[in-house]
Amino acid sequence: MITFIQQAIAGLVTTGVLGFLYMRMIKREKPEQISVPQALLPIILGILSEIISSRAVMYLMIGLGTEKGAQYSELPTVARQFMSPFLFAAFPEEFIKLIMIIITLLVFRKKVNNVYEYILIGAAVGIGFSIAEDFSYGSELIGVFVRLPMLPGHMAMDMLMGEFLGIAMYNKKNNAGPVAIFNIAAFVVPLIIHTLYDAGSTSNHMVFEGMANQDNVMLTIGSVYALIVIVGFIVYSIRIIIRFKKIGEKFNNMIINEME
């Protein structure tokens, strides 16, 4: 019961913080704001994306089996440090979130008017994912508050995903520039950011194994990398949100569908 209450509080904290940021983003849209269904559906799909991706990772781990798992554990520490977050977090999570963004775009294909709305959809999917993730991992409440500076992480990555998808569609509709490169970047850029961050935090094998083996060199390198990545990720998330505030008008004016 206590665990559930802590999880509920974690979900509410995340919902409150990211919901506040999301509402401020919506209010900046011009000439008029998106509809309630268009604002809420991607959040629901974002919650669903966390549930699906966590199950996919579980089945992937089971699929490795004892023998393959043992072979994987014998890889060099640095290789596992980056392969683990790529295979068991970044790739499945970003791929499924991308699918949820695309589903939202298909549902509202005649109502998504500009690149800014693509960014809003990306933000909403990231928010939904964060709410579900913090509910799932909120059994230790202190961890939720320690993670507060990193709460906008998924939101920021998926805003970038939405931006690239929106620019690709804008370029296609207006013959204004490359299309394929932006569609590819929509997945690859968040994937790289996510992998690098997790490699320095939850999958930092250099720190874990350095402590276990009393290897001070490995521990020091892993700790320095963790500090750089975590601080960098916090700065990145804040700068992304500020950036979209400053240049939101530009994305509002990148028309994809004329308003009905």
GROMACS .gro file of C-alpha atoms in nm:
model
  260
    1MET     CA    1   0.000   0.000   0.000
    2ILE     CA    2   0.282   0.241   0.094
    3THR     CA    3   0.459   0.162  -0.235
    4PHE     CA    4   0.144   0.240  -0.434
    5ILE     CA    5   0.099   0.573  -0.253
    6GLN     CA    6   0.459   0.665  -0.328
    7GLN     CA    7   0.410   0.569  -0.693
    8ALA     CA    8   0.091   0.777  -0.708
    9ILE     CA    9   0.273   1.077  -0.559
   10ALA     CA   10   0.556   1.031  -0.811
   11GLY     CA   11   0.307   1.026  -1.098
   12LEU     CA   12   0.128   1.334  -0.965
   13VAL     CA   13   0.454   1.529  -0.923
   14THR     CA   14   0.554   1.447  -1.279
   15THR     CA   15   0.207   1.529  -1.411
   16GLY     CA   16   0.207   1.863  -1.229
   17VAL     CA   17   0.553   1.978  -1.336
   18LEU     CA   18   0.534   1.866  -1.698
   19GLY     CA   19   0.165   1.956  -1.728
   20PHE     CA   20   0.248   2.313  -1.627
   21LEU     CA   21   0.520   2.335  -1.895
   22TYR     CA   22   0.287   2.180  -2.155
   23MET     CA   23   0.002   2.422  -2.082
   24ARG     CA   24   0.240   2.715  -2.121
   25MET     CA   25   0.351   2.576  -2.457
   26ILE     CA   26  -0.009   2.539  -2.575
   27LYS     CA   27  -0.089   2.898  -2.478
   28ARG     CA   28   0.190   3.021  -2.704
   29GLU     CA   29   0.032   2.873  -3.016
   30LYS     CA   30  -0.107   3.127  -3.262
   31PRO     CA   31  -0.356   3.212  -3.398
   32GLU     CA   32  -0.552   2.960  -3.191
   33GLN     CA   33  -0.475   2.674  -2.957
   34ILE     CA   34  -0.508   2.303  -3.033
   35SER     CA   35  -0.824   2.118  -2.932
   36VAL     CA   36  -0.852   1.920  -2.608
   37PRO     CA   37  -0.853   1.581  -2.788
   38GLN     CA   38  -0.542   1.681  -2.984
   39ALA     CA   39  -0.374   1.782  -2.658
   40LEU     CA   40  -0.470   1.472  -2.458
   41LEU     CA   41  -0.447   1.182  -2.706
   42PRO     CA   42  -0.066   1.194  -2.740
   43ILE     CA   43  -0.030   1.199  -2.361
   44ILE     CA   44  -0.240   0.882  -2.339
   45LEU     CA   45  -0.037   0.725  -2.618
   46GLY     CA   46   0.281   0.830  -2.437
   47ILE     CA   47   0.165   0.642  -2.126
   48LEU     CA   48   0.093   0.342  -2.347
   49SER     CA   49   0.438   0.368  -2.506
   50GLU     CA   50   0.607   0.320  -2.167
   51ILE     CA   51   0.397   0.015  -2.092
   52ILE     CA   52   0.470  -0.140  -2.433
   53SER     CA   53   0.842  -0.060  -2.433
   54SER     CA   54   0.896  -0.193  -2.080
   55ARG     CA   55   0.730  -0.521  -2.180
   56ALA     CA   56   0.934  -0.534  -2.499
   57VAL     CA   57   1.256  -0.493  -2.302
   58MET     CA   58   1.151  -0.766  -2.060
   59TYR     CA   59   1.087  -1.010  -2.346
   60LEU     CA   60   1.415  -0.909  -2.509
   61MET     CA   61   1.604  -0.990  -2.191
   62ILE     CA   62   1.424  -1.323  -2.157
   63GLY     CA   63   1.499  -1.392  -2.525
   64LEU     CA   64   1.872  -1.359  -2.463
   65GLY     CA   65   1.860  -1.669  -2.245
   66THR     CA   66   2.125  -1.789  -2.003
   67GLU     CA   67   2.389  -1.870  -2.265
   68LYS     CA   68   2.362  -1.547  -2.462
   69GLY     CA   69   2.333  -1.352  -2.138
   70ALA     CA   70   2.660  -1.501  -2.019
   71GLN     CA   71   2.827  -1.416  -2.350
   72TYR     CA   72   2.697  -1.060  -2.324
   73SER     CA   73   2.834  -1.022  -1.970
   74GLU     CA   74   3.180  -1.116  -2.097
   75LEU     CA   75   3.197  -0.819  -2.334
   76PRO     CA   76   3.431  -0.533  -2.236
   77THR     CA   77   3.290  -0.298  -1.973
   78VAL     CA   78   3.279   0.003  -2.205
   79ALA     CA   79   3.098  -0.196  -2.475
   80ARG     CA   80   2.828  -0.303  -2.229
   81GLN     CA   81   2.804   0.050  -2.092
   82PHE     CA   82   2.676   0.175  -2.426
   83MET     CA   83   2.512  -0.140  -2.564
   84SER     CA   84   2.291  -0.192  -2.260
   85PRO     CA   85   2.112   0.144  -2.275
   86PHE     CA   86   2.091   0.126  -2.653
   87LEU     CA   87   1.933  -0.221  -2.662
   88PHE     CA   88   1.732  -0.219  -2.340
   89ALA     CA   89   1.616   0.143  -2.316
   90ALA     CA   90   1.690   0.399  -2.585
   91PHE     CA   91   1.605   0.202  -2.899
   92PRO     CA   92   1.276   0.040  -2.789
   93GLU     CA   93   1.156   0.349  -2.604
   94GLU     CA   94   1.233   0.605  -2.874
   95PHE     CA   95   1.106   0.376  -3.149
   96ILE     CA   96   0.771   0.318  -2.979
   97LYS     CA   97   0.736   0.685  -2.890
   98LEU     CA   98   0.799   0.769  -3.255
   99ILE     CA   99   0.519   0.530  -3.351
  100MET     CA  100   0.284   0.703  -3.104
  101ILE     CA  101   0.367   1.043  -3.252
  102ILE     CA  102   0.295   0.909  -3.600
  103ILE     CA  103  -0.036   0.760  -3.483
  104THR     CA  104  -0.137   1.099  -3.341
  105LEU     CA  105  -0.041   1.270  -3.667
  106LEU     CA  106  -0.251   1.021  -3.861
  107VAL     CA  107  -0.553   1.069  -3.635
  108PHE     CA  108  -0.531   1.449  -3.664
  109ARG     CA  109  -0.380   1.461  -4.015
  110LYS     CA  110  -0.621   1.733  -4.129
  111LYS     CA  111  -0.594   1.936  -3.809
  112VAL     CA  112  -0.218   1.962  -3.750
  113ASN     CA  113  -0.163   2.305  -3.900
  114ASN     CA  114   0.201   2.389  -3.843
  115VAL     CA  115   0.540   2.267  -3.720
  116TYR     CA  116   0.467   2.401  -3.371
  117GLU     CA  117   0.183   2.151  -3.337
  118TYR     CA  118   0.422   1.870  -3.429
  119ILE     CA  119   0.640   1.986  -3.141
  120LEU     CA  120   0.340   1.992  -2.907
  121ILE     CA  121   0.256   1.634  -3.004
  122GLY     CA  122   0.613   1.525  -2.937
  123ALA     CA  123   0.610   1.701  -2.600
  124ALA     CA  124   0.281   1.534  -2.504
  125VAL     CA  125   0.405   1.183  -2.589
  126GLY     CA  126   0.718   1.249  -2.382
  127ILE     CA  127   0.504   1.371  -2.092
  128GLY     CA  128   0.284   1.061  -2.103
  129PHE     CA  129   0.591   0.837  -2.108
  130SER     CA  130   0.743   1.023  -1.811
  131ILE     CA  131   0.423   0.996  -1.606
  132ALA     CA  132   0.407   0.619  -1.658
  133GLU     CA  133   0.780   0.576  -1.598
  134ASP     CA  134   0.781   0.773  -1.274
  135PHE     CA  135   0.474   0.584  -1.153
  136SER     CA  136   0.651   0.255  -1.229
  137TYR     CA  137   0.978   0.353  -1.059
  138GLY     CA  138   0.837   0.571  -0.784
  139SER     CA  139   0.859   0.313  -0.505
  140GLU     CA  140   1.141   0.519  -0.350
  141LEU     CA  141   0.987   0.864  -0.320
  142ILE     CA  142   1.316   1.042  -0.248
  143GLY     CA  143   1.434   0.932  -0.593
  144VAL     CA  144   1.150   1.124  -0.756
  145PHE     CA  145   1.262   1.453  -0.603
  146VAL     CA  146   1.629   1.380  -0.679
  147ARG     CA  147   1.525   1.335  -1.043
  148LEU     CA  148   1.323   1.660  -1.058
  149PRO     CA  149   1.587   1.849  -1.263
  150MET     CA  150   1.577   1.565  -1.519
  151LEU     CA  151   1.196   1.535  -1.538
  152PRO     CA  152   1.167   1.723  -1.872
  153GLY     CA  153   1.417   1.484  -2.036
  154HIS     CA  154   1.175   1.268  -2.236
  155MET     CA  155   0.963   1.575  -2.311
  156ALA     CA  156   1.266   1.761  -2.449
  157MET     CA  157   1.385   1.467  -2.660
  158ASP     CA  158   1.041   1.418  -2.811
  159MET     CA  159   0.996   1.788  -2.878
  160LEU     CA  160   1.306   1.756  -3.091
  161MET     CA  161   1.155   1.448  -3.256
  162GLY     CA  162   0.839   1.645  -3.332
  163GLU     CA  163   1.040   1.938  -3.466
  164PHE     CA  164   1.231   1.723  -3.716
  165LEU     CA  165   0.915   1.543  -3.830
  166GLY     CA  166   0.737   1.877  -3.868
  167ILE     CA  167   1.019   2.034  -4.069
  168ALA     CA  168   1.030   1.726  -4.293
  169MET     CA  169   0.656   1.757  -4.364
  170TYR     CA  170   0.681   2.134  -4.411
  171ASN     CA  171   0.965   2.089  -4.660
  172LYS     CA  172   0.770   1.821  -4.845
  173LYS     CA  173   0.452   2.029  -4.869
  174ASN     CA  174   0.632   2.349  -4.970
  175ASN     CA  175   0.929   2.205  -5.158
  176ALA     CA  176   1.141   2.402  -4.911
  177GLY     CA  177   1.431   2.166  -4.845
  178PRO     CA  178   1.537   1.810  -4.762
  179VAL     CA  179   1.281   1.564  -4.628
  180ALA     CA  180   1.449   1.228  -4.569
  181ILE     CA  181   1.733   1.367  -4.357
  182PHE     CA  182   1.490   1.530  -4.113
  183ASN     CA  183   1.275   1.216  -4.090
  184ILE     CA  184   1.588   1.013  -4.011
  185ALA     CA  185   1.711   1.271  -3.759
  186ALA     CA  186   1.373   1.258  -3.581
  187PHE     CA  187   1.461   0.910  -3.460
  188VAL     CA  188   1.841   0.905  -3.461
  189VAL     CA  189   1.909   1.227  -3.265
  190PRO     CA  190   1.689   1.142  -2.962
  191LEU     CA  191   1.823   0.785  -2.979
  192ILE     CA  192   2.183   0.907  -2.948
  193ILE     CA  193   2.101   1.153  -2.667
  194HIS     CA  194   1.908   0.888  -2.476
  195THR     CA  195   2.186   0.629  -2.512
  196LEU     CA  196   2.460   0.866  -2.400
  197TYR     CA  197   2.258   0.978  -2.097
  198ASP     CA  198   2.168   0.629  -1.979
  199ALA     CA  199   2.528   0.514  -2.033
  200GLY     CA  200   2.634   0.774  -1.777
  201SER     CA  201   2.352   0.715  -1.529
  202THR     CA  202   2.147   0.395  -1.498
  203SER     CA  203   2.385   0.183  -1.711
  204ASN     CA  204   2.719   0.321  -1.592
  205HIS     CA  205   2.906  -0.011  -1.572
  206MET     CA  206   3.239   0.165  -1.521
  207VAL     CA  207   3.112   0.302  -1.190
  208PHE     CA  208   2.933  -0.015  -1.082
  209GLU     CA  209   3.220  -0.249  -1.168
  210GLY     CA  210   3.486  -0.005  -1.055
  211MET     CA  211   3.328   0.000  -0.709
  212ALA     CA  212   3.281  -0.377  -0.703
  213ASN     CA  213   3.638  -0.449  -0.815
  214GLN     CA  214   3.799  -0.157  -0.629
  215ASP     CA  215   3.931  -0.031  -0.961
  216ASN     CA  216   3.988   0.338  -0.890
  217VAL     CA  217   4.083   0.426  -1.249
  218MET     CA  218   3.763   0.279  -1.391
  219LEU     CA  219   3.557   0.429  -1.110
  220THR     CA  220   3.705   0.775  -1.168
  221ILE     CA  221   3.650   0.767  -1.544
  222GLY     CA  222   3.293   0.645  -1.498
  223SER     CA  223   3.221   0.908  -1.233
  224VAL     CA  224   3.355   1.193  -1.448
  225TYR     CA  225   3.152   1.071  -1.745
  226ALA     CA  226   2.841   1.048  -1.523
  227LEU     CA  227   2.888   1.405  -1.399
  228ILE     CA  228   2.935   1.541  -1.751
  229VAL     CA  229   2.637   1.353  -1.892
  230ILE     CA  230   2.393   1.424  -1.610
  231VAL     CA  231   2.475   1.796  -1.590
  232GLY     CA  232   2.477   1.815  -1.969
  233PHE     CA  233   2.138   1.644  -1.991
  234ILE     CA  234   1.982   1.884  -1.742
  235VAL     CA  235   2.123   2.185  -1.929
  236TYR     CA  236   2.012   2.036  -2.262
  237SER     CA  237   1.654   1.979  -2.141
  238ILE     CA  238   1.623   2.332  -2.003
  239ARG     CA  239   1.776   2.489  -2.314
  240ILE     CA  240   1.542   2.294  -2.544
  241ILE     CA  241   1.235   2.420  -2.358
  242ILE     CA  242   1.367   2.778  -2.354
  243ARG     CA  243   1.460   2.754  -2.722
  244PHE     CA  244   1.109   2.659  -2.827
  245LYS     CA  245   0.972   2.945  -2.620
  246LYS     CA  246   1.198   3.192  -2.801
  247ILE     CA  247   1.140   3.067  -3.156
  248GLY     CA  248   0.785   2.937  -3.119
  249GLU     CA  249   0.654   3.205  -3.353
  250LYS     CA  250   0.881   3.079  -3.629
  251PHE     CA  251   0.736   2.727  -3.599
  252ASN     CA  252   0.382   2.869  -3.578
  253ASN     CA  253   0.441   3.036  -3.913
  254MET     CA  254   0.567   2.716  -4.080
  255ILE     CA  255   0.225   2.620  -4.216
  256ILE     CA  256   0.158   2.259  -4.312
  257ASN     CA  257  -0.222   2.258  -4.338
  258GLU     CA  258  -0.431   2.567  -4.380
  259MET     CA  259  -0.675   2.611  -4.092
  260GLU     CA  260  -1.026   2.493  -4.167
   0.00000   0.00000   0.00000
